[in-house]
Amino acid sequence: MPGKPGSYQYYDENGTIIYVGKAKNLKNRVSSYFHTEVDRFKTKVLVSKIHDISYTVVNTEEDALLLENSLIKKYNPRYNVLLKDGKTYPSICVTNEPFPRIFKTRNINKSWGTFYGPYSNLNSMYAVLELIKKLCRPRTCRIPMTEDGVRHNKYDVCLEYHIKNCEGPCIGRQTADEYRKNIARAREILKGNTRGVLRDMRAEMEKLAEELRFEEAEEIKKKYLLIESFCAKSEVVSHVIDNVDVFSITSDEKTAFINYIHVTAGNINQSFTFEYRKRLNESDQELLSLGIVEMRERFKSTSREIVLPMAIDLPLDGVTLTVPQRGDRKTLLDLSQMNCRQYRFDRLKQAEKLNPEQKSVRLMKEIQDCLKLPKMPYQIECFDNSNISGTDAVAACVVFKKMRPSKRDYRKYNIKTVSGPDDYASMQEVVRRRYTRLLEEGAPLPDLIITDGGRGQMEVVRQVVEDKLRLQIPIAGLAKNDRHRTNELLYGFPPVTVGMKTDSELFRLLTHIQDEVHRFAITFHRDKRSKHALHSELDDIKGIGPKTKETLLKELKSVKQIKSADEKTLSSIVGTAKAKLIYEYFNK
């Protein structure tokens, strides 16, 4: 289950929805129901009745709240109590009268006029209504005002005119054209086209701040932020869209996933994803056509419009097929596609838990496709150097087979032909030794070499592999940014950046290989350094091994005491022959 915002639904053994919820993080919220420490009796009862779970992913927590509200009103689940009162979130109506009014309402009747919303953030909605009131001054009276009535002086002004909240169109103090121009501006604000308004407010804030009127500037800033929030229009609900089916598809070689979303009266009240097994290498268009017919029949849909990601040949009487490029329908299509991809991802994860080999094959296929390799990289090898100013220089090679570490194939190397801190020369020595040995032994060569470094490391490896050994092994590099964090995969000569997201599963695996070779090389270097630190003059005496050295140090405590001991004392500890060697070495 994804860690994204959305709405989740619990089903009982009969397939009936018993609970609808929303979450900022679906994975965390749903898993919390099944923790052993859950102690609320009602929650335990609910969990005991859950036989299946479904969910719909959205982009924001506010969208999740609106979707939850819509689903609760449709299904009236047994265990939902907070939103069963039948109320809806308020919308703003601009009437279609000759002198339009603007007001908030929870009732949607399209014969009244144009509706904007709904909105779950009431504070931001009231802020914009206040802004419209100050900028556009729409009338608030409910009289059925007409231009003819104004000409014949049928109306009188009310208190709103006297307190300057209205410009008096009822008595001709404001012409019908001027009034409608203000209403047009209000419509733009309600649509979210508030750039000009926000720009003016920012200028006013800066002016007040320059005049040291900070309290007034802060009040405008609050309204500014509320209006910005208001302009983040909900992607889940739009009163413009009524009785529409939305379909999307994602597929691979064997399987296709089709998501279906149904929108009624501006609300999403159905979201479902089906999995299809390909049999005859069907195209996405063919599968989508089959899926549309099947799902509309299953859900008894009578929608006269179907929103699709691509054009298909599907003759349905009285039904319009739409492929949107922008607007509310495109937003719904994007939402459907996001749910489709997420469902496919979840199914792959489930399958890989049952068959880990499947995950390895998928990742190998991904990197093959990404780098356009001739075959899947069954064996990947990665190199790294380690030294301190050229001293105790070592290198390491780690081997991954089927995308898993093969530790028995790991190799350590002491640098033999390079003096000083020369990483490039050290890398060339190690790569040459590694693949010369494999060629001599007739052992399998890797399908991909990865260097722990950028273009320079890749080039010196290429010089050895291709120019000297005449081998054709693909070479990639993992490069770091200024903060020493791996941020790009390089491939080809000259090396170019491969378009791979740094948060993708494949990139994380490649950086894990990089971290593993770095760990292996560092550990080997530390061990070598430690041995040098423990080196003593006893190590330079021929015929004196580690056990003799250990025995002497155990008895005499230090090399200094061993140096000052006479031959008789040494003989009593390690015997006459070794005592003579030690005594003569220190008393030449």
PDB file of N, CA and C in Angstrom, residues 14 29 88 92 158 271 276 300 313 338 344 427 488 526 535 545:
ATOM      1  N   ASN A  14     -19.415 -10.139   2.707  1.00  0.00           N
ATOM      2  CA  ASN A  14     -20.402 -10.082   1.622  1.00  0.00           C
ATOM      3  C   ASN A  14     -20.030  -9.063   0.542  1.00  0.00           C
ATOM      4  N   ARG A  29      -1.766   4.736   7.912  1.00  0.00           N
ATOM      5  CA  ARG A  29      -3.104   4.783   8.505  1.00  0.00           C
ATOM      6  C   ARG A  29      -3.748   3.411   8.524  1.00  0.00           C
ATOM      7  N   THR A  88     -22.976  18.571   2.787  1.00  0.00           N
ATOM      8  CA  THR A  88     -21.862  18.595   1.856  1.00  0.00           C
ATOM      9  C   THR A  88     -20.984  19.784   2.183  1.00  0.00           C
ATOM     10  N   ILE A  92     -19.590  28.016  -3.804  1.00  0.00           N
ATOM     11  CA  ILE A  92     -19.971  29.409  -4.044  1.00  0.00           C
ATOM     12  C   ILE A  92     -20.738  29.468  -5.351  1.00  0.00           C
ATOM     13  N   CYS A 158     -30.714  49.755   0.016  1.00  0.00           N
ATOM     14  CA  CYS A 158     -30.756  49.190   1.374  1.00  0.00           C
ATOM     15  C   CYS A 158     -29.534  49.662   2.157  1.00  0.00           C
ATOM     16  N   SER A 271     -14.163   3.857  -7.917  1.00  0.00           N
ATOM     17  CA  SER A 271     -12.797   3.736  -8.419  1.00  0.00           C
ATOM     18  C   SER A 271     -12.369   2.294  -8.261  1.00  0.00           C
ATOM     19  N   TYR A 276      -5.647  -7.693 -16.241  1.00  0.00           N
ATOM     20  CA  TYR A 276      -5.912  -8.559 -17.393  1.00  0.00           C
ATOM     21  C   TYR A 276      -4.631  -9.292 -17.786  1.00  0.00           C
ATOM     22  N   LYS A 300     -23.004  -1.102 -14.434  1.00  0.00           N
ATOM     23  CA  LYS A 300     -24.276  -0.565 -14.956  1.00  0.00           C
ATOM     24  C   LYS A 300     -24.163   0.929 -15.260  1.00  0.00           C
ATOM     25  N   ASP A 313     -10.879   2.843 -31.212  1.00  0.00           N
ATOM     26  CA  ASP A 313     -12.017   2.597 -32.095  1.00  0.00           C
ATOM     27  C   ASP A 313     -13.056   1.803 -31.317  1.00  0.00           C
ATOM     28  N   MET A 338      -2.567   7.560 -12.152  1.00  0.00           N
ATOM     29  CA  MET A 338      -1.776   7.394 -10.942  1.00  0.00           C
ATOM     30  C   MET A 338      -2.240   6.173 -10.157  1.00  0.00           C
ATOM     31  N   ARG A 344      -0.521  -1.490 -10.112  1.00  0.00           N
ATOM     32  CA  ARG A 344       0.457  -2.376 -10.746  1.00  0.00           C
ATOM     33  C   ARG A 344       1.676  -2.559  -9.844  1.00  0.00           C
ATOM     34  N   MET A 427      43.476   1.930  -9.953  1.00  0.00           N
ATOM     35  CA  MET A 427      42.307   1.294 -10.545  1.00  0.00           C
ATOM     36  C   MET A 427      42.706   0.460 -11.763  1.00  0.00           C
ATOM     37  N   GLU A 488      24.032  10.742  -9.899  1.00  0.00           N
ATOM     38  CA  GLU A 488      23.784  10.423 -11.304  1.00  0.00           C
ATOM     39  C   GLU A 488      24.496   9.145 -11.716  1.00  0.00           C
ATOM     40  N   ARG A 526      41.478  -0.587   6.719  1.00  0.00           N
ATOM     41  CA  ARG A 526      41.620  -0.443   8.172  1.00  0.00           C
ATOM     42  C   ARG A 526      42.361  -1.629   8.772  1.00  0.00           C
ATOM     43  N   HIS A 535      52.847  -3.647  14.407  1.00  0.00           N
ATOM     44  CA  HIS A 535      54.144  -4.219  14.015  1.00  0.00           C
ATOM     45  C   HIS A 535      55.206  -3.866  15.059  1.00  0.00           C
ATOM     46  N   GLY A 545      57.862 -16.573  15.152  1.00  0.00           N
ATOM     47  CA  GLY A 545      56.519 -16.442  14.617  1.00  0.00           C
ATOM     48  C   GLY A 545      55.559 -15.776  15.585  1.00  0.00           C
TER      49      GLY A 545
END
